[in-house]
Coordinates of C-alpha atoms and ligand atoms in Angstrom, one line a residue:
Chain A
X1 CA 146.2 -44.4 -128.8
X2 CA 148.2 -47.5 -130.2
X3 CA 147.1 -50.9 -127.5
X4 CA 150.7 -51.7 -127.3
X5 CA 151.2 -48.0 -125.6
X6 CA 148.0 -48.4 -123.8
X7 CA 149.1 -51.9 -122.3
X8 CA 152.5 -50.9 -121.2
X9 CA 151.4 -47.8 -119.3
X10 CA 148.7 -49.9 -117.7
X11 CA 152.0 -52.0 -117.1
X12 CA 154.0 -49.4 -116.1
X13 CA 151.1 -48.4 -113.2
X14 CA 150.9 -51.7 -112.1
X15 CA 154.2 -52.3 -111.3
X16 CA 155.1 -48.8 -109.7
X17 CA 151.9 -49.5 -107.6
X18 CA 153.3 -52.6 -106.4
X19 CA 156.3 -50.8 -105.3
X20 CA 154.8 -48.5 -103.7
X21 CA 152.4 -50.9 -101.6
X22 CA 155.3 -53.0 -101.3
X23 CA 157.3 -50.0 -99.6
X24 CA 154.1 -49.2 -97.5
X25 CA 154.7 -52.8 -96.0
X26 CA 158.3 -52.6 -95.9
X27 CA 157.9 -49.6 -93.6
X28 CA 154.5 -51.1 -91.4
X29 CA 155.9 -54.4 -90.5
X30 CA 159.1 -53.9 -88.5
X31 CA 156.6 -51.1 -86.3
X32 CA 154.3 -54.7 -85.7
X33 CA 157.9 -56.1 -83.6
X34 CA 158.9 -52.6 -82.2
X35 CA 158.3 -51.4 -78.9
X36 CA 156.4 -49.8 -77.7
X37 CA 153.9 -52.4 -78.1
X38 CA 150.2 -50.3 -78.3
X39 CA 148.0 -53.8 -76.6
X40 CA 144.9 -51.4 -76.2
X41 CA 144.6 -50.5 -79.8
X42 CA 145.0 -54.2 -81.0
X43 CA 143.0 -55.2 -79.0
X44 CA 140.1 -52.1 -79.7
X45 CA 141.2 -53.5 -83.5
X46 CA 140.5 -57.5 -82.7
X47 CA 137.0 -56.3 -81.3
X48 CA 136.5 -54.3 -84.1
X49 CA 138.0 -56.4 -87.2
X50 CA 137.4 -60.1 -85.9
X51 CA 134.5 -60.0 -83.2
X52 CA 132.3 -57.9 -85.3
X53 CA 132.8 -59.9 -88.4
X54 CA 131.6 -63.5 -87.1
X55 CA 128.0 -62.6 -88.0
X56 CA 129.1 -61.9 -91.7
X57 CA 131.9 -65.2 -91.8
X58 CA 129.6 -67.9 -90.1
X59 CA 126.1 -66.5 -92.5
X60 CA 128.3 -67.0 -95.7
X61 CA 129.7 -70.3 -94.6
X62 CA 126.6 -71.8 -93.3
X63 CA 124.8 -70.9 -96.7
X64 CA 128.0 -71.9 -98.9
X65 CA 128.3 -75.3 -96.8
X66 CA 124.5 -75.6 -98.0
X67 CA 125.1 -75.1 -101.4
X68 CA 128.1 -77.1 -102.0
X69 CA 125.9 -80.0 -100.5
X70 CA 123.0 -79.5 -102.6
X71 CA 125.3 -79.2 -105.7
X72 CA 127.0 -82.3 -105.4
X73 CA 124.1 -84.2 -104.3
X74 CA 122.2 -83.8 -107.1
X75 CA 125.3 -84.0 -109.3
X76 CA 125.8 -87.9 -108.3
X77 CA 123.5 -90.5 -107.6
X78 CA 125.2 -93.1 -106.7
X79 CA 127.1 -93.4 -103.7
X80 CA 126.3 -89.4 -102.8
X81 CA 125.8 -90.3 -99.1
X82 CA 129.3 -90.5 -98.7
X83 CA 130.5 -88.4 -100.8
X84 CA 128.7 -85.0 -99.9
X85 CA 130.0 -85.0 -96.8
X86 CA 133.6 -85.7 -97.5
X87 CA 133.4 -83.4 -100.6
X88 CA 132.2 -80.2 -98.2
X89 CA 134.4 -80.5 -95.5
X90 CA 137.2 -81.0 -97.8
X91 CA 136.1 -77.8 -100.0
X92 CA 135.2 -75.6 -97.2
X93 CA 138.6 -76.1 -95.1
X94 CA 140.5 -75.7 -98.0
X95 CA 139.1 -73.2 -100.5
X96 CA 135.8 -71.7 -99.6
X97 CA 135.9 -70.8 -96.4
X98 CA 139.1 -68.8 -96.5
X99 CA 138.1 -67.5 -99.8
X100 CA 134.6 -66.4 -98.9
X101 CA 135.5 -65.5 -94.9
X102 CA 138.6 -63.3 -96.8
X103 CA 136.5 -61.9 -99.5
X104 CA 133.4 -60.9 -97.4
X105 CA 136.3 -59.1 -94.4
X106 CA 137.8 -57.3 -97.4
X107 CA 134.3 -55.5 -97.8
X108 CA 133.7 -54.7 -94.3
X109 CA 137.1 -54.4 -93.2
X110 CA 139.3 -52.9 -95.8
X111 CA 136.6 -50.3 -96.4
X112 CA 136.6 -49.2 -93.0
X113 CA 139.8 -48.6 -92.3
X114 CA 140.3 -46.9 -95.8
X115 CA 137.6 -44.9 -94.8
X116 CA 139.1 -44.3 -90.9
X117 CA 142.5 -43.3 -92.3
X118 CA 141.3 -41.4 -95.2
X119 CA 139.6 -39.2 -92.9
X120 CA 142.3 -38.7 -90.7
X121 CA 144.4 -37.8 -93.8
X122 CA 142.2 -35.3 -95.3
X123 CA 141.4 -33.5 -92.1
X124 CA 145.2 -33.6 -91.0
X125 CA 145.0 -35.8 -88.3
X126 CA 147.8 -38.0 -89.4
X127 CA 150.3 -35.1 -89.6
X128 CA 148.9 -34.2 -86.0
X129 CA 150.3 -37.5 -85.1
X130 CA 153.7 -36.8 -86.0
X131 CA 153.8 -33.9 -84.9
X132 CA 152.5 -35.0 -81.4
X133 CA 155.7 -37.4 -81.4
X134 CA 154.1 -40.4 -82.4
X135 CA 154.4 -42.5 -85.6
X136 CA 151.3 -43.1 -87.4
X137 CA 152.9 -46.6 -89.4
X138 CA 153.4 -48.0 -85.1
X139 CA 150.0 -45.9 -83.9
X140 CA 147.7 -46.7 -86.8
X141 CA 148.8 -49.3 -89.1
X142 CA 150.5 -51.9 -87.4
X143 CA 147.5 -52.5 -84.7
X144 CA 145.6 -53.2 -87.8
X145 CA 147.6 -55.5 -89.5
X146 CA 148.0 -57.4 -86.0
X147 CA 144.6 -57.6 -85.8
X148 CA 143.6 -58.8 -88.8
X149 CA 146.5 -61.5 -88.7
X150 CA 145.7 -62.7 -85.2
X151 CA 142.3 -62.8 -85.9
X152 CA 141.6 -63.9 -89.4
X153 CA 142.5 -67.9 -89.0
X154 CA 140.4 -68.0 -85.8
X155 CA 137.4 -66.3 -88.0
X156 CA 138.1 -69.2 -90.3
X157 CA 138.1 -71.7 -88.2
X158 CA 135.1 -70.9 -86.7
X159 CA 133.3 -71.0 -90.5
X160 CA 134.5 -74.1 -91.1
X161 CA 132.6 -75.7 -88.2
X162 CA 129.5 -73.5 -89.7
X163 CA 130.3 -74.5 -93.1
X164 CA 130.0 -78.1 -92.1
X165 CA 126.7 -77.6 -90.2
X166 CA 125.3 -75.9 -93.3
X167 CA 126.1 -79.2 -95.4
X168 CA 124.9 -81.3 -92.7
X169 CA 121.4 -79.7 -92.3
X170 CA 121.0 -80.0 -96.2
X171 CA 121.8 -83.6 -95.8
X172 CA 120.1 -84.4 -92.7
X173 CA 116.7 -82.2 -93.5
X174 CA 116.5 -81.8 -97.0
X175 CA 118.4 -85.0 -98.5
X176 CA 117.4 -87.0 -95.7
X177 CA 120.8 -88.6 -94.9
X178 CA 121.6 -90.5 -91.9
X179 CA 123.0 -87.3 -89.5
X180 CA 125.3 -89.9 -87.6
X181 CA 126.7 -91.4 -91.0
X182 CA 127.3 -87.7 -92.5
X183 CA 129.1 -86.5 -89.2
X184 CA 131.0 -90.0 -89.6
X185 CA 131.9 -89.7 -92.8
X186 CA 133.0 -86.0 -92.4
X187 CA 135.2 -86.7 -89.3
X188 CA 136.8 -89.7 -91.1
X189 CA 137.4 -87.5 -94.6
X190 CA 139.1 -84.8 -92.6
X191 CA 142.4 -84.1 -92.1
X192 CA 144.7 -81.9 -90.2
X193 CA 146.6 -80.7 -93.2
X194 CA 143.5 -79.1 -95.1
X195 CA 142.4 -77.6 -92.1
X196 CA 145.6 -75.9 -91.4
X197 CA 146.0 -74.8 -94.6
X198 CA 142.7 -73.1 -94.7
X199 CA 144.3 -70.9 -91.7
X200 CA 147.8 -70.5 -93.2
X201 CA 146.0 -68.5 -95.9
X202 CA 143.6 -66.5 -93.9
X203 CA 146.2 -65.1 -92.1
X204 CA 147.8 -64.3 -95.1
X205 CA 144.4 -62.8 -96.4
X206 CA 144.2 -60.9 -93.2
X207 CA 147.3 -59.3 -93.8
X208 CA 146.3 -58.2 -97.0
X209 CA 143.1 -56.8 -95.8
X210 CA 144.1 -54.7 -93.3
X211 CA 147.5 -53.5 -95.6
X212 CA 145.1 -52.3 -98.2
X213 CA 142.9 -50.4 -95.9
X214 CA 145.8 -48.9 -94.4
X215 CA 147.8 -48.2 -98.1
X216 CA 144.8 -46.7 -99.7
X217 CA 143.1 -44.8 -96.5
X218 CA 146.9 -43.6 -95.7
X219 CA 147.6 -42.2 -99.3
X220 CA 143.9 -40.8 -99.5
X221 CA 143.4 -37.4 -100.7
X222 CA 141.2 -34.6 -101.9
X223 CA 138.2 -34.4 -99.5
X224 CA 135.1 -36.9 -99.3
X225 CA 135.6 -37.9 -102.8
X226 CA 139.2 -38.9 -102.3
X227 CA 138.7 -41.1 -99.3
X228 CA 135.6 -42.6 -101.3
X229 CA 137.8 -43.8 -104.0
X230 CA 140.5 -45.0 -101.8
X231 CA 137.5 -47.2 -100.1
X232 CA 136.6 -48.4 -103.2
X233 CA 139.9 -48.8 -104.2
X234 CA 140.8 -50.8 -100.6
X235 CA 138.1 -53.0 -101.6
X236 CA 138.7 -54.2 -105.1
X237 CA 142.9 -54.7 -105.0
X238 CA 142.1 -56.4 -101.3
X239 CA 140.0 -58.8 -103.2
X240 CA 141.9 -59.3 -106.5
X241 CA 145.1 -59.9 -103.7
X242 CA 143.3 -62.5 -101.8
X243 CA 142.3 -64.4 -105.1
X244 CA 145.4 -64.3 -106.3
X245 CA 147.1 -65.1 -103.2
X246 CA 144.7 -68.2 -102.5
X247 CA 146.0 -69.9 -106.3
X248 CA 149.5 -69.3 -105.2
X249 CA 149.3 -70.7 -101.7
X250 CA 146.7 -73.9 -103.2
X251 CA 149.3 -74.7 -106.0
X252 CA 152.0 -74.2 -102.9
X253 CA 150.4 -76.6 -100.3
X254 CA 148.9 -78.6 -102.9
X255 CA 149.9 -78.6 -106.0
X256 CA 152.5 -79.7 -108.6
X257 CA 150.7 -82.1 -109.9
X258 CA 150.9 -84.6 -107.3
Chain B
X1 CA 174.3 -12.8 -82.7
X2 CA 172.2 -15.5 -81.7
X3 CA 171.6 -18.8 -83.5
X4 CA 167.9 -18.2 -85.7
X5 CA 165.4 -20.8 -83.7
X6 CA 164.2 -21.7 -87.4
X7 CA 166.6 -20.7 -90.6
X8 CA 165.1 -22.1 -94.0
X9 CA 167.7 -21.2 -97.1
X10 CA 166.2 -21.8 -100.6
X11 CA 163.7 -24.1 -100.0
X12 CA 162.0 -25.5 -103.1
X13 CA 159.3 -27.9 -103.4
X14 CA 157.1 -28.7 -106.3
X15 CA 154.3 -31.2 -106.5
X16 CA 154.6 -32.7 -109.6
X17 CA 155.1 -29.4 -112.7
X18 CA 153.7 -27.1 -110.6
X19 CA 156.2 -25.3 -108.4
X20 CA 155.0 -24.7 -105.0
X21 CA 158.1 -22.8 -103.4
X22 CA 160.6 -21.1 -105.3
X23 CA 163.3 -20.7 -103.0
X24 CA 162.1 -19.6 -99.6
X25 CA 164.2 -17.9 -96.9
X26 CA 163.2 -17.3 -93.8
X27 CA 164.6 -16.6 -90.6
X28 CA 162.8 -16.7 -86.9
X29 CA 165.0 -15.9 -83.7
X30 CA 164.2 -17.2 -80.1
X31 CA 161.0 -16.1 -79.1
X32 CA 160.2 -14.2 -81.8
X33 CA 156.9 -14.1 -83.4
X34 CA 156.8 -14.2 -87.0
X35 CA 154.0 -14.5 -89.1
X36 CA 154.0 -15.1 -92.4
X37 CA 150.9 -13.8 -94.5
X38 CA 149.8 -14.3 -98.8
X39 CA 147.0 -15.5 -100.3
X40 CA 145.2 -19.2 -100.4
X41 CA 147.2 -21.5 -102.5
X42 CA 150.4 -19.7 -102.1
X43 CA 152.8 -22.4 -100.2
X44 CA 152.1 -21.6 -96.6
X45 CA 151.1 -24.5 -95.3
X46 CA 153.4 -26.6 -97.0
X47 CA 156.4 -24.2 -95.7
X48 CA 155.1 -25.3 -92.0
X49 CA 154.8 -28.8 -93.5
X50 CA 158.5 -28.7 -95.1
X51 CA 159.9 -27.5 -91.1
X52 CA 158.2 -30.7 -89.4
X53 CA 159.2 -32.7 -92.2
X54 CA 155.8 -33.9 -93.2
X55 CA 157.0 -32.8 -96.5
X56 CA 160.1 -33.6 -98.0
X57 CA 161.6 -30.2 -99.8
X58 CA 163.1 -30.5 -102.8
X59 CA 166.0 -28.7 -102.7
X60 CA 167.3 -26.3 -99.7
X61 CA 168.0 -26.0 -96.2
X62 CA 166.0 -25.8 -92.7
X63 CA 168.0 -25.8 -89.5
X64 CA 166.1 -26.0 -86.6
X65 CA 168.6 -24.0 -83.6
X66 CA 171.6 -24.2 -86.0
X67 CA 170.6 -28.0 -87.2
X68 CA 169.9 -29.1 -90.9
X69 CA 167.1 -31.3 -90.3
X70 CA 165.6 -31.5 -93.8
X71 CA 166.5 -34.7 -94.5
X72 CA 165.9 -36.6 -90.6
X73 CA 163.8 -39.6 -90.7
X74 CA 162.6 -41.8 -88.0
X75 CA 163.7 -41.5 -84.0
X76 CA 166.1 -38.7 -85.2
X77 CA 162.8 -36.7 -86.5
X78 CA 161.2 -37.2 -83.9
X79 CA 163.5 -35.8 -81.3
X80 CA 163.5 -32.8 -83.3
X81 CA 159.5 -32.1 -83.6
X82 CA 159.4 -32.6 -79.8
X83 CA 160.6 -29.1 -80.4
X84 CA 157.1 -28.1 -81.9
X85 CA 153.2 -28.1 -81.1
X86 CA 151.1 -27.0 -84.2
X87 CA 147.9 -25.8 -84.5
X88 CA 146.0 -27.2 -87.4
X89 CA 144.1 -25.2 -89.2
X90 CA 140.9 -27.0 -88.9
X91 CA 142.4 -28.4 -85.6
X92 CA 143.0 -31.9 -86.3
X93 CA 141.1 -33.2 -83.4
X94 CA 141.3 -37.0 -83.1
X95 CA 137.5 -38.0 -83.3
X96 CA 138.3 -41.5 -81.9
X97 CA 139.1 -39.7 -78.6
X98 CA 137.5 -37.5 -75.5
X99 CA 138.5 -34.0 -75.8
X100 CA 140.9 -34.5 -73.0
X101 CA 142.7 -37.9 -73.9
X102 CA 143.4 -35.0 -77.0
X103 CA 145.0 -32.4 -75.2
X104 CA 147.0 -35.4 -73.3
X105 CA 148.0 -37.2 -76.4
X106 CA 151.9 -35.8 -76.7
X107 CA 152.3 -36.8 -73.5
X108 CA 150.9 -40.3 -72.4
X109 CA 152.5 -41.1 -76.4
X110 CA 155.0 -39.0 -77.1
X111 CA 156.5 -38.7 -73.4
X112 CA 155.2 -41.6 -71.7
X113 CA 153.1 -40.2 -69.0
X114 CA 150.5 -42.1 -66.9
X115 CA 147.3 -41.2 -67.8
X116 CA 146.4 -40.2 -64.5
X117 CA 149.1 -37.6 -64.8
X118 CA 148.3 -36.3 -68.4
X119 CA 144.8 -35.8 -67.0
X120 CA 145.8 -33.5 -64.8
X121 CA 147.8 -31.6 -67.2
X122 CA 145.4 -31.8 -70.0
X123 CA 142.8 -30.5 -67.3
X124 CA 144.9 -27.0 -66.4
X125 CA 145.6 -26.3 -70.2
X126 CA 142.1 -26.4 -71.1
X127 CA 141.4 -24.2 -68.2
X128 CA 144.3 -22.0 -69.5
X129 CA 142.1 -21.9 -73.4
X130 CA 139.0 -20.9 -71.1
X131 CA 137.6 -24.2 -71.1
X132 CA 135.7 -26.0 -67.7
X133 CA 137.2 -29.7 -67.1
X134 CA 133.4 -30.8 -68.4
X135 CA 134.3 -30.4 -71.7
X136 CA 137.3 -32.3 -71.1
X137 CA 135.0 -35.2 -71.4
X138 CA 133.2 -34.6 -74.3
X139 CA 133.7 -35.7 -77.9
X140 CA 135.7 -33.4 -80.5
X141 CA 132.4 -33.2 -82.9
X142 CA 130.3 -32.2 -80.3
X143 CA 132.4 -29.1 -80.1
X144 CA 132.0 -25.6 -81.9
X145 CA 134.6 -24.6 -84.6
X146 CA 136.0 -21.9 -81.9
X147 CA 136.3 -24.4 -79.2
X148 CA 137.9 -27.4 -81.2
X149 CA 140.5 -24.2 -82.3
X150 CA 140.7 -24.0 -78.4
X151 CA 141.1 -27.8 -77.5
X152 CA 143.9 -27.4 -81.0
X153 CA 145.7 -24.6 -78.9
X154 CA 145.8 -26.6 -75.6
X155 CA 147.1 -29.5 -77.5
X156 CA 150.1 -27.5 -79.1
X157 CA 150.7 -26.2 -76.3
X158 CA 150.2 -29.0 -73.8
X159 CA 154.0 -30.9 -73.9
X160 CA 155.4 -27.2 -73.3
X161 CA 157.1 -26.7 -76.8
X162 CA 160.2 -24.5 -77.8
X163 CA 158.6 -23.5 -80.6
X164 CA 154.8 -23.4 -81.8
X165 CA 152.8 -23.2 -85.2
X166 CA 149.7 -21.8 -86.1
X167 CA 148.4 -22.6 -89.2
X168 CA 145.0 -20.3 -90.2
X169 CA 143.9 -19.6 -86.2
X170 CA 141.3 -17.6 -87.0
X171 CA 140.1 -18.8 -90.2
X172 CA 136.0 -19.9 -90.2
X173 CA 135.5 -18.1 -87.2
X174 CA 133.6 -15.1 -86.5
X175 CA 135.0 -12.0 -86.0
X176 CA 134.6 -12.1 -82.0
X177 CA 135.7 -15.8 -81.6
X178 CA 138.9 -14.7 -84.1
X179 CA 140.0 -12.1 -81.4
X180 CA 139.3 -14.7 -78.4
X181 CA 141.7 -16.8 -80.5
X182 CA 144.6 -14.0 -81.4
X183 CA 144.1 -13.1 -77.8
X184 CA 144.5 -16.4 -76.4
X185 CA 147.6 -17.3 -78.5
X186 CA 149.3 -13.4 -77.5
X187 CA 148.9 -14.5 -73.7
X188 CA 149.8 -18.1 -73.7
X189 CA 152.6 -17.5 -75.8
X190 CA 153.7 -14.6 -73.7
X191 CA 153.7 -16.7 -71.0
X192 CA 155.7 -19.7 -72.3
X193 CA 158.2 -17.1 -73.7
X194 CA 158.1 -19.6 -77.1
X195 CA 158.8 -18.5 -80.2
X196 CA 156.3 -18.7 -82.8
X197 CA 155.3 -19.0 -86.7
X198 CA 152.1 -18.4 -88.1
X199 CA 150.5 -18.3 -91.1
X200 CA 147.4 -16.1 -92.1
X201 CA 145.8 -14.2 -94.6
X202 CA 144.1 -12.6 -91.8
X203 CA 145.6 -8.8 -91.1
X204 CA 143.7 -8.3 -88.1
X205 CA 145.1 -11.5 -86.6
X206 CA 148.5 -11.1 -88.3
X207 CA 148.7 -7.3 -86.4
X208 CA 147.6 -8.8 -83.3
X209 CA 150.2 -11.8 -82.8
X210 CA 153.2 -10.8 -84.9
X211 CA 156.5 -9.4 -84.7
X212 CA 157.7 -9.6 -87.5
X213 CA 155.6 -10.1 -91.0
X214 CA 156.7 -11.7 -94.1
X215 CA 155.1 -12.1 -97.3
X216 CA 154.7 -15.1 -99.6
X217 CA 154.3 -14.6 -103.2
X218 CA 154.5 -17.0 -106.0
X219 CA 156.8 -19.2 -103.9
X220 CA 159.1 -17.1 -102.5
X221 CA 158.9 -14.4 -99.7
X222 CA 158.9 -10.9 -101.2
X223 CA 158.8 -8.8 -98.4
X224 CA 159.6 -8.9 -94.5
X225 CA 160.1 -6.5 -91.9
X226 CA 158.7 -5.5 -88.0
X227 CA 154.9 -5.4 -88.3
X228 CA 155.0 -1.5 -87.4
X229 CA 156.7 -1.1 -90.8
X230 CA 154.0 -3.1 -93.0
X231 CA 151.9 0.2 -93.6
X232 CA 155.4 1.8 -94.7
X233 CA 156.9 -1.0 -97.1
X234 CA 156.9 0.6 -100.6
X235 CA 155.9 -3.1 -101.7
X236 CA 153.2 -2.8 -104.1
X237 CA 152.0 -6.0 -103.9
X238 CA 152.4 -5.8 -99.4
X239 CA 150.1 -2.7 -100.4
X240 CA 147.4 -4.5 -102.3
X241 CA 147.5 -7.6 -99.7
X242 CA 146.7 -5.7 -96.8
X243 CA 144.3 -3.3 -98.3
X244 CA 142.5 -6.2 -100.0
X245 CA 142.1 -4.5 -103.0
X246 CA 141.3 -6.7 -106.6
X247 CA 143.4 -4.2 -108.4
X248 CA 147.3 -4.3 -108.1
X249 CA 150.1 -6.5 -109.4
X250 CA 148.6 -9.4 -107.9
X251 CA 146.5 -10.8 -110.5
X252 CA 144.0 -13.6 -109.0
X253 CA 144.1 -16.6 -111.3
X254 CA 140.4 -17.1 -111.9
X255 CA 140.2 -19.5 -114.7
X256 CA 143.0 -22.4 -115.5
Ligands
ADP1 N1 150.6 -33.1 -100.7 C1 150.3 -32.3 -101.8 N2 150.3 -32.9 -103.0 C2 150.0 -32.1 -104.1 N3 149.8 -30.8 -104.1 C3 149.9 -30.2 -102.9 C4 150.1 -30.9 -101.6 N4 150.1 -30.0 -100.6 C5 149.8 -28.8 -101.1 N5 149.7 -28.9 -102.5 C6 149.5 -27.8 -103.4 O1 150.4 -26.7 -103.1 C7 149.8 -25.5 -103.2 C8 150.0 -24.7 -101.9 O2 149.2 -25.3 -100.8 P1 149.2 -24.7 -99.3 O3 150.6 -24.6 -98.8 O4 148.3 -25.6 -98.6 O5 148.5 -23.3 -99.5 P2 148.2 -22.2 -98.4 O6 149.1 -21.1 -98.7 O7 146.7 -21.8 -98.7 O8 148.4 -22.8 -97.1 C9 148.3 -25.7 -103.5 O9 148.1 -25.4 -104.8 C10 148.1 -27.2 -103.2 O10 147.2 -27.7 -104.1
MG2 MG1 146.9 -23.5 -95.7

């Protein structure tokens, strides 16, 4: 086939995807501000999106808060006592823990609920729903998206603390930096804008992981190998989402070349 | 004459080319049974589909007592399928939930019951299916195929419908379990004075539970009459469906 036909299909797709996830959202979100108001299910959906996933958050942040200070230590010499500290904290509010806490959620989270919903679309259960008076967008997917909203930025907040601890205990036990200088140093570098940040955009990352579990788990078909591919699927366009959200929201809150 | 319960006029729906139904009419009075038989892949369940507007159809009419509702979305749809229970036809259980919190779903959701309430509700409809208020607090999946049909039936029936589906009741069970069913839906049926569709390609079941029969073919339904008359219809192809034979003017599409 001719690449100029092959890129504007691929085109084509894209965009009438993006409509149709779009439309997904369009029809989810006003059942979030609705009543009736399900408070069991989101909170069943905090336990199960944000409680269970501070063991996966605070291991990656730790270990990326480790690596960011053994990177930059041995990248400068000179004057690295000060400037690991300051460089973590200010990379890990900012960009790495959202990024990684939003990536790492995406694979636990996304997949399960495209798997949940998947399953109760194959095996009718979402038709039994409407057809027990209830509407699966208010029943199913707006707990979700709550959830993942509510509970992203306090995930994120939490890694940041563990990010931090992960550069100091480089610095203190492997660098052998002063621990009061490098919590000094840290507290000084911080400030309230880069933390906030961070938390602007995980709840916008939680948003997009629980909207493309619910998308692809609700539009799942054709037995267990449909709602494998709409896991997949949840997985891999929650991920691209988040990256491409996080460069939009850093050139937002940051950027213009100030 | 009385308003039909369900009227569907020319009803088409196809799912991308391939046309699923052809222009279907069909016409169910007030607490009549109808059941509609034909062979897998012919439309049925998404006719049942089309009526509760889990599928939009493309073209055609569906009044629900004298109402076109083929095109309600939202709170207006769902004031109309308050009408309906259905029976899935692998039951549709929701696995998240105790068999009981199944049966009461409709109700503490749909109607706003307490759950102390829709307990006791949930309790006597199981009981009415033949099941003890122990199972009540089991776990769909640790159920048998012929008791989650049950648990479906209590559900469909459990908010006291006008007017219930039953998609496939007796399909996957054996043959003792499939009369327990046919049995179960002729009493509790009977009793609620509903009316109801069904869909099979079961004629033991289809005798059992119908009065009238109608038959789908290639999208639209080519035959219909009382069930006494089914034997009698000088339809060729009515012939070769309830005889099962390979040999008639339905020709099985094997290969595509
Ligand atoms: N949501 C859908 N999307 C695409 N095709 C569908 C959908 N639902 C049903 N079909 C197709 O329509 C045809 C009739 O399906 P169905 O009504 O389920 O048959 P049955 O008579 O066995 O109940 C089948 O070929 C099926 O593949
Ligand atoms: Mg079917």
């Amino acid at each position: 086939m001719n690449p100029f036909a092959l890129v504007g299909r691929f085109v084509i797709a894209l965009l009438s995807e993006i409509g149709r996830i779009f439309e997904f959202a369009m029809n989810a979100v006003p059942q979030a501000f609705m009543p009736p108001i399900y408070g069991r299910l989101i909170l069943q959906q905090i336990m199960r999106i944000g409680y269970f996933s501070l063991p996966v958050v605070g291991l990656t942040a730790f270990f990326t808060g480790g690596a960011l200070a053994l990177q930059i230590a041995v990248g400068s010499e000179i004057g690295a006592e000060t400037l690991v500290p300051q460089i973590v904290v200010l990379g890990i509010t900012r960009e790495l823990g959202p990024v990684m806490a939003g990536l790492m959620v995406a694979g636990r989270v996304s997949a399960a609920i495209a798997a949940e919903l998947g399953t109760m679309r194959v095996t009718e259960q979402i038709d039994a729903l409407t057809t027990l008076s209830t509407n699966p967008f208010k029943y199913l997917v707006a707990p979700r998206i709550i959830a993942a909203v509510l509970t992203m930025p306090i995930l994120v907040g939490i890694g940041d603390i563990i990010g931090v601890m992960g550069g100091w205990v480089v610095g203190v036990y492997s660098l052998d930096y002063n621990s009061a200088s490098y919590l000094k140093n840290t507290v000084d570098f911080l400030k309230m804008g880069d933390v906030t940040s961070g938390l602007w955009k995980a709840a916008v990352f939680g948003f997009i992981i629980a909207l493309m579990g619910c998308y692809h788990g609700y539009h799942s078909k054709g037995g267990a190998q449909g709602v494998g591919a709409a896991t997949t699927n949840a997985v891999v366009s929650a991920a691209i989402l988040i990256l491409a959200a996080n460069y939009m929201m850093t050139s937002l809150f940051f950027g213009g070349g100030r | 004459m009385t308003t039909p319960k369900i009227e569907l006029k020319g009803v088409q729906k196809r799912f991308g080319t391939k046309v699923v139904l052809d222009g279907v009419d069909l016409s169910v009075d007030p607490g009549e049974s109808l059941v509609i038989i034909g062979g897998s892949g012919t439309g049925k369940s998404v006719t049942l589909k089309s009526i509760l507007g889990l599928i939009t159809p493309d073209k055609g009419s569906i009044k629900v007592d004298g109402r076109e509702v083929s095109r309600l979305t939202g709170r207006a749809r769902e004031e109309v399928n308050r009408k309906f229970g259905m029976l899935f036809q692998a039951a549709a259980l929701f696995d998240s939930l105790t068999v009981w919190e199944n049966v009461a779903f409709g109700l503490i959701q749909g109607r706003g019951l307490n759950r102390t309430e829709a307990k006791q509700i949930a309790l006597q409809k199981l009981a009415k299916v033949g099941l003890g208020p122990e199972v009540g607090e089991l776990s769909p999946s640790e159920l048998s195929g012929g008791m989650q049909k049950r648990v479906g039936l209590a559900r469909a029936i459990a908010a006291e419908p006008e007017i219930i589906f039953f998609d496939e009741p007796t399909t996957g069970l054996d043959p003792i379990m499939a009369d327990v069913i046919n049995d179960l839906i002729v009493t509790t049926v009977k009793d609620m004075g509903v009316t109801t569709l069904s869909i099979t390609h079961d004629m033991v079941s289809a005798r059992k539970i119908a009065d009238k029969i109608a038959m789908i073919y290639k999208g639209k339904i080519i035959w219909s009459g009382r069930k006494e008359d089914i034997d009698n219809s000088g339809n060729p192809y009515v012939d070769q469906f309830i005889h099962g034979r390979a040999e008639g003017p339905i020709k099985m599409e094997l290969a595509k």
